[in-house]
Short mmCIF file of C-alpha atoms and ligand atoms in Angstrom, two decimals:
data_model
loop_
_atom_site.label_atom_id
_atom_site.label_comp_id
_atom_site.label_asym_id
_atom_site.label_seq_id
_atom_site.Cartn_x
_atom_site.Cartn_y
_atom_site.Cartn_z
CA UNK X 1 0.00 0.00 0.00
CA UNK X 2 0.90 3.65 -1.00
CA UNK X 3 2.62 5.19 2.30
CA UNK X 4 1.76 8.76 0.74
CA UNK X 5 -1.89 9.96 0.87
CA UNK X 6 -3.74 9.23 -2.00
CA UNK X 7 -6.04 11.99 -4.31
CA UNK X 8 -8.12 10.29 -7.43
CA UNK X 9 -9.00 13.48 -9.94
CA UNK X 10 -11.34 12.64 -12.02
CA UNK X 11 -10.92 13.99 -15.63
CA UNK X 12 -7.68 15.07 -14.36
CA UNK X 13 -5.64 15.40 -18.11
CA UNK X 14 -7.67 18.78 -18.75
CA UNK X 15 -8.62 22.48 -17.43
CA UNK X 16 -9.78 22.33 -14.05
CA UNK X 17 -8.74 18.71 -13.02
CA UNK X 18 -5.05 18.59 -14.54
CA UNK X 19 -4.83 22.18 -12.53
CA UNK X 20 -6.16 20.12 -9.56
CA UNK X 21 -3.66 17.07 -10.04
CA UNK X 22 -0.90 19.35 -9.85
CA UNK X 23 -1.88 21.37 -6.71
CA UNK X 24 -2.66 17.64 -4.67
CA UNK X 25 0.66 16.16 -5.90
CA UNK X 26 2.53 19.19 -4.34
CA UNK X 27 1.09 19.21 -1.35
CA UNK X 28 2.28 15.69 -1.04
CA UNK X 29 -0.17 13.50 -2.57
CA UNK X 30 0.34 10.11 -4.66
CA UNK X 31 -2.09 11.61 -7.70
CA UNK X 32 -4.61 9.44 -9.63
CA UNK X 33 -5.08 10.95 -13.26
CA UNK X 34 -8.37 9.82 -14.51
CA UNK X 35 -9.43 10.56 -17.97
CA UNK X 36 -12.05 9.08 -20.30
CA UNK X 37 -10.58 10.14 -24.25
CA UNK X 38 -7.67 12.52 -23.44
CA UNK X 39 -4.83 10.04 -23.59
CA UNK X 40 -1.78 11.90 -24.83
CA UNK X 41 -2.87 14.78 -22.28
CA UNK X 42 -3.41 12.54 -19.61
CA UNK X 43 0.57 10.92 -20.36
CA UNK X 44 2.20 14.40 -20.69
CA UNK X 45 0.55 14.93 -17.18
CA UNK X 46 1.76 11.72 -15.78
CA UNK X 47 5.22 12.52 -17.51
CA UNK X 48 5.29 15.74 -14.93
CA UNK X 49 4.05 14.93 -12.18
CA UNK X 50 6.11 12.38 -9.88
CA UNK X 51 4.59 9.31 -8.21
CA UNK X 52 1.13 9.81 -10.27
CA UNK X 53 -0.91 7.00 -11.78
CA UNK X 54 -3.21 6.67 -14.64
CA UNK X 55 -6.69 5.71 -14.44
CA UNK X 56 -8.95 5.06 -17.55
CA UNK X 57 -12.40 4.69 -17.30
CA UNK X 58 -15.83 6.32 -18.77
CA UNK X 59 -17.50 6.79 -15.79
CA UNK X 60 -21.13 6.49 -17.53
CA UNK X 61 -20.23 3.15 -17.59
CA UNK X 62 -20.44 1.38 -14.39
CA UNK X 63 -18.31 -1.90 -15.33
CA UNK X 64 -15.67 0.29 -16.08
CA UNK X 65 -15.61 1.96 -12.70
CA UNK X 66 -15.30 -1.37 -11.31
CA UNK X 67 -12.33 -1.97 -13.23
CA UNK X 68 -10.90 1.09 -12.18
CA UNK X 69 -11.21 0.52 -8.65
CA UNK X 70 -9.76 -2.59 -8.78
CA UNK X 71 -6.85 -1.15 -10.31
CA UNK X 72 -6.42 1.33 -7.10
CA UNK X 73 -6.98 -1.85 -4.90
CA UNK X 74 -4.00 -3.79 -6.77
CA UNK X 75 -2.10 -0.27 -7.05
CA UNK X 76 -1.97 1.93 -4.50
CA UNK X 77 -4.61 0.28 -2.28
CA UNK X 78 -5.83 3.26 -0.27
CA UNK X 79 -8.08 6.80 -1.95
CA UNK X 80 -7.54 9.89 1.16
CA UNK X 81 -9.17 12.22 -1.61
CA UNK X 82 -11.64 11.85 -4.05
CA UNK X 83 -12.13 14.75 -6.51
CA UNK X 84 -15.62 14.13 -8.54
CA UNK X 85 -14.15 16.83 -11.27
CA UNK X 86 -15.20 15.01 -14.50
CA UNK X 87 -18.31 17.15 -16.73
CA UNK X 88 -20.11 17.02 -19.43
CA UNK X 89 -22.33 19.41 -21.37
CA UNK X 90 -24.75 19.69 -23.93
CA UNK X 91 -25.80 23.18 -25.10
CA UNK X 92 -29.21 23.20 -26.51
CA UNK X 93 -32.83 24.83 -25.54
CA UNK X 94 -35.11 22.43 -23.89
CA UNK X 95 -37.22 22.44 -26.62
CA UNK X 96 -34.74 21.47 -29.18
CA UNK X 97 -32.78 19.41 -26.66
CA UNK X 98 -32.62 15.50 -27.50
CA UNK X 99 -32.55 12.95 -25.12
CA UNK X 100 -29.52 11.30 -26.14
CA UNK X 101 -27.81 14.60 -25.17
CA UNK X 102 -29.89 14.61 -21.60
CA UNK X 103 -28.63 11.02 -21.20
CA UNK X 104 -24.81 12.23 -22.09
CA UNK X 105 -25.18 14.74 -19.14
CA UNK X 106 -27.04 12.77 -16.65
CA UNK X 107 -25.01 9.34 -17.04
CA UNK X 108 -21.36 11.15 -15.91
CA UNK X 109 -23.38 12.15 -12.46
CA UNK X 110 -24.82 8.46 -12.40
CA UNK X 111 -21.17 7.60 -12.25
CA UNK X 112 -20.13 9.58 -10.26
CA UNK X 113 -22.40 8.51 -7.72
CA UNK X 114 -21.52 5.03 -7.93
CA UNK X 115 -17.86 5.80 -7.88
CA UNK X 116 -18.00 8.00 -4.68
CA UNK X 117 -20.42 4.61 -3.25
CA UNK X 118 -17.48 2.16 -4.16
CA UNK X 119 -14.88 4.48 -2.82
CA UNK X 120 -16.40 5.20 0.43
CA UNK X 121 -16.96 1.55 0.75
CA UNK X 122 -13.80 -0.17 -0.49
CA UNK X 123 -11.18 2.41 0.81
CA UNK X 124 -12.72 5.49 3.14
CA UNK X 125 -14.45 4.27 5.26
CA UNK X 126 -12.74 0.77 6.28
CA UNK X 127 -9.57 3.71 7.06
CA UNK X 128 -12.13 5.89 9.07
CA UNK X 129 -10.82 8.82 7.05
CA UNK X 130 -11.62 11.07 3.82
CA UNK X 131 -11.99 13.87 1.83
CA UNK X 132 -14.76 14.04 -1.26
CA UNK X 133 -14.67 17.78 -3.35
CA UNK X 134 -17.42 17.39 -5.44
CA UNK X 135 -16.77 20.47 -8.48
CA UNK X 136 -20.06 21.89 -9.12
CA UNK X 137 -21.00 25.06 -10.92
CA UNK X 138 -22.10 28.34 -10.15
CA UNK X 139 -24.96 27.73 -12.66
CA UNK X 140 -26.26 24.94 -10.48
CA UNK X 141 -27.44 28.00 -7.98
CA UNK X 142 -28.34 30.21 -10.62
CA UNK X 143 -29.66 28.25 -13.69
CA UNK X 144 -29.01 29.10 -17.15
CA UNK X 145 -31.09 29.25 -20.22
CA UNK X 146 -29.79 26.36 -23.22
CA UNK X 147 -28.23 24.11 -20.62
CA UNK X 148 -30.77 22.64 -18.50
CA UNK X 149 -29.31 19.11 -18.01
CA UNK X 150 -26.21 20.05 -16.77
CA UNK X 151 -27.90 22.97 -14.72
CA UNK X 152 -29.85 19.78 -13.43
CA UNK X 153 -26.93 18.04 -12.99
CA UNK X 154 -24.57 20.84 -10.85
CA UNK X 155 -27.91 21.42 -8.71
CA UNK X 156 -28.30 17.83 -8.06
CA UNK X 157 -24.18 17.49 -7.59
CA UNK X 158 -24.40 19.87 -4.64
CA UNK X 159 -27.60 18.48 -2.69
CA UNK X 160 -25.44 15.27 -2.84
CA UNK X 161 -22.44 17.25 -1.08
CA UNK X 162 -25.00 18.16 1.69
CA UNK X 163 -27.21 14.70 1.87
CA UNK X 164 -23.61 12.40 2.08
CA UNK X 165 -21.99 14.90 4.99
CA UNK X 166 -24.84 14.60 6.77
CA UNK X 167 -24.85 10.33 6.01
CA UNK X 168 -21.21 10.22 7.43
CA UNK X 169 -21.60 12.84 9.82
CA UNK X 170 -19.14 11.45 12.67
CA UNK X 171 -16.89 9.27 10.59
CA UNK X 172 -14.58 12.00 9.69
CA UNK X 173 -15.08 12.02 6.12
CA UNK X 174 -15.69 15.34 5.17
CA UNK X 175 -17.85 16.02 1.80
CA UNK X 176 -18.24 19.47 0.09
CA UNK X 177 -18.56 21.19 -3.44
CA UNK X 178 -16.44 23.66 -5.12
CA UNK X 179 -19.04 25.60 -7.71
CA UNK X 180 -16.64 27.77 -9.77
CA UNK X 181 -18.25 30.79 -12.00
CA UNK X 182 -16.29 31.24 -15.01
CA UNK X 183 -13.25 29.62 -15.60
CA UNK X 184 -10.40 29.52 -18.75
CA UNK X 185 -10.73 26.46 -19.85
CA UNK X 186 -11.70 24.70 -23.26
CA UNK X 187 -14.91 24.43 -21.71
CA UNK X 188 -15.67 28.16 -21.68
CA UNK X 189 -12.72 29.09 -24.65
CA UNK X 190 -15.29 27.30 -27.07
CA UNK X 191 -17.65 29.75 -26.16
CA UNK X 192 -18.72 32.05 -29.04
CA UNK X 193 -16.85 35.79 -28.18
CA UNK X 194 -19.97 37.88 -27.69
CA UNK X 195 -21.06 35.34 -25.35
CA UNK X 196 -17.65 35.26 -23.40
CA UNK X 197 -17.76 39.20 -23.58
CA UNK X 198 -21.08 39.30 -21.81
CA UNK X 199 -19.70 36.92 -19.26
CA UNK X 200 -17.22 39.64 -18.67
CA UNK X 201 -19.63 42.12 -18.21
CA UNK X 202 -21.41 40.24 -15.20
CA UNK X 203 -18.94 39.11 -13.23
CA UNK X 204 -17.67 41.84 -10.65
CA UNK X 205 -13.97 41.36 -11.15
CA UNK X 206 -13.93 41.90 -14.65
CA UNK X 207 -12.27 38.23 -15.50
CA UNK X 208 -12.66 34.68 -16.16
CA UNK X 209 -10.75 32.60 -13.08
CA UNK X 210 -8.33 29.97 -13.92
CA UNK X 211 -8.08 26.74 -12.79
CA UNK X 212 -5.19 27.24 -10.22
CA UNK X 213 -7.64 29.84 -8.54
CA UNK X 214 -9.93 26.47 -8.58
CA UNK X 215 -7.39 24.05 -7.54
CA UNK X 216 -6.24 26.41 -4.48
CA UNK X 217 -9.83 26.17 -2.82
CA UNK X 218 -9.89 22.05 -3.99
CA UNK X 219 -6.91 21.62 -1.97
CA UNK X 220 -7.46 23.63 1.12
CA UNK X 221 -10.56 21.27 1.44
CA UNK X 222 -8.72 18.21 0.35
CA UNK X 223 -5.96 18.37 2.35
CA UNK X 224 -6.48 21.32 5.49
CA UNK X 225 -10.45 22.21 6.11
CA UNK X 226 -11.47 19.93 9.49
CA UNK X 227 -14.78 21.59 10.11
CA UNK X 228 -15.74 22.63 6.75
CA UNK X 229 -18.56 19.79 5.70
CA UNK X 230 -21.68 20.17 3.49
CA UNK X 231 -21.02 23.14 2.15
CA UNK X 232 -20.95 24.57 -1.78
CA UNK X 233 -17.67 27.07 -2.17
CA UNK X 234 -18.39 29.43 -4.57
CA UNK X 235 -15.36 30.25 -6.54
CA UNK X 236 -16.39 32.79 -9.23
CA UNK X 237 -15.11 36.66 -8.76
CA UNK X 238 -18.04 38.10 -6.81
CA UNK X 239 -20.52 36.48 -9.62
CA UNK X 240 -22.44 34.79 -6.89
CA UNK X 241 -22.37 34.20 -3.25
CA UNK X 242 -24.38 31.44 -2.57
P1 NAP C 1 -12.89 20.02 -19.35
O1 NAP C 1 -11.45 20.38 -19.62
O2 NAP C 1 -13.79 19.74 -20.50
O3 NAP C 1 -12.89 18.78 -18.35
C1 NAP C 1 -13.95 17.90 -18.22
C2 NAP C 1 -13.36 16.52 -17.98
O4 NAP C 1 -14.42 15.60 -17.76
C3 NAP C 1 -12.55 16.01 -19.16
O5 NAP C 1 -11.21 15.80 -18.73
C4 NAP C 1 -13.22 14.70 -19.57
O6 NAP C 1 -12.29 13.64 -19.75
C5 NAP C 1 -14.07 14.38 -18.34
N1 NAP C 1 -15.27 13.64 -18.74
C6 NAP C 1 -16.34 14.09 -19.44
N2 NAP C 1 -17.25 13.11 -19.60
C7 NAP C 1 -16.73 12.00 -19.00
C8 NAP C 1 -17.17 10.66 -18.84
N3 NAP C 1 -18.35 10.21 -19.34
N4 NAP C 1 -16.38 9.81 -18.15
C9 NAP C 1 -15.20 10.21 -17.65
N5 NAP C 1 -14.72 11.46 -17.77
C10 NAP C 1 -15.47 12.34 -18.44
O7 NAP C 1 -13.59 21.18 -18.55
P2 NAP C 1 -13.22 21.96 -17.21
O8 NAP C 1 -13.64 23.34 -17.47
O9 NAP C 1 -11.84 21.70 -16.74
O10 NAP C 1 -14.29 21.34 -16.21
C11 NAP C 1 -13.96 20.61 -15.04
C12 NAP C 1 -15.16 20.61 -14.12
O11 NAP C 1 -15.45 21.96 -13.73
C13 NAP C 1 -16.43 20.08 -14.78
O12 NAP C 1 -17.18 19.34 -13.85
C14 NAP C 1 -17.17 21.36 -15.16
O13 NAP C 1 -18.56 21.14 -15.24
C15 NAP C 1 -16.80 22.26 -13.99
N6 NAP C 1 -16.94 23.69 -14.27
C16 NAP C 1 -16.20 24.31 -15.22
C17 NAP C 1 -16.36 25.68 -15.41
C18 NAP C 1 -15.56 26.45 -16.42
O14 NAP C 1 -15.80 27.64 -16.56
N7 NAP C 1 -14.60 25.87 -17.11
C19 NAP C 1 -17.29 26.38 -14.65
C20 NAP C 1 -18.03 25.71 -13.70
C21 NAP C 1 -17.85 24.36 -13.51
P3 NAP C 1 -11.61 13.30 -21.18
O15 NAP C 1 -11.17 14.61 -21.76
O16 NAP C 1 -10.47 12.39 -20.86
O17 NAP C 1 -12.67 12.62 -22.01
#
């Protein structure tokens, strides 16, 4: 067994999560880079980042989470942090929406539900010990027109946070979500610009974040916050306060 903590990302090779994977891995951590498609990302990661470990799985697919955490079992053997990071969205207006594209959205927070289950089982809570950061969004709180599933999604993602805390309330496993606003990623880069310029114009700092700004707030929780549990950290330049 790994005698360094362990942190599983999850879609660690891009944005948000590879910003993540570094941050945990410097504050000590063995890292687990999950990713689903981005392979040669997820290796030049790996290639950086000392001690780290590659995961593949797509986590709408629950066979393949039980593959991966049998790799962790046979690896490592231990998970101290689990980041639920992996997304997926479909932009679309309800009515032209299709449910294909609802089912693309929805089946990533299936999976991640059963992969936080199998992780608090197999690994968490035999130790007596964890950390889940659940990222979330900002539009979760505040909804936003041509995305409902994932709005759905981020919504649901954080009254998960706040039902699980309060299921392991006294088995020091903390669980909380980070929501971020606006963040530079390919996520919000393929944005059309007079959509990112309007962004601009809402959000009180006058700037996107970036995913180090992100990955700060992941690992205070992950790795230093002892009475911080249930809660939804908004990360997102004055956007929204929660
Ligand atoms: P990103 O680079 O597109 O990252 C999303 C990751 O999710 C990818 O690495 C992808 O893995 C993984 N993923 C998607 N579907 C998956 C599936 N079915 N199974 C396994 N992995 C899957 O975007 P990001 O901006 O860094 O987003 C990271 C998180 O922050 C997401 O949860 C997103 O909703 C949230 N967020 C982002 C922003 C923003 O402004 N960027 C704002 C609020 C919230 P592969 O590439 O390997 O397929």
């Amino acid at each position: 067994m790994s005698e360094s903590p362990v942190a599983i990302v999850t879609g660690a090779a891009t944005g948000i999560g590879a910003a993540c994977a570094r941050r945990l891995a410097a504050e000590g951590f063995q890292v687990g880079i999950h990713y689903r498609s981005s392979a040669e990302k997820a290796e030049k990661l790996l290639s950086e980042i000392p001690g780290a470990f590659g995961l593949r799985a797509d986590l709408s697919n629950a066979e393949e989470i039980d593959a991966m955490i049998k790799e962790i079992k046979s690896g490592p053997g231990r998970v101290d942090v689990l980041v639920n990071n992996a997304g997926y969205n479909e932009n679309a207006p309800m009515l032209t929406m299709k449910l294909d594209a609802y089912d693309a959205v929805a089946g990533l927070a299936r999976g991640t539900w059963y992969l936080t289950k199998l992780v608090l089982r197999r690994f968490m809570l035999r130790k007596g010990s964890g950390r889940i950061v659940n990222i979330s969004s900002v539009v979760g709180s505040t909804g936003n027109p041509g995305q409902i599933p994932y709005t759905m999604v981020k919504a649901g993602l954080d009254a998960f946070t706040k039902s699980l805390a309060q299921e392991l309330a006294g088995r020091e496993i903390l669980v909380n979500s980070v929501a971020p606003g606006f963040i530079e990623t390919e996520m919000t880069g393929e944005l059309p610009e007079e959509i990112q310029a309007g962004i601009l114009a809402r959000i009180p700092q006058g700037r996107m974040g970036t995913p180090e700004e992100v990955a700060d707030v992941v690992c205070f929780l992950a790795s230093r916050a002892s009475y911080v549990n249930g809660c939804v950290l908004h990360v997102n330049g004055g956007l929204y306060g929660g």
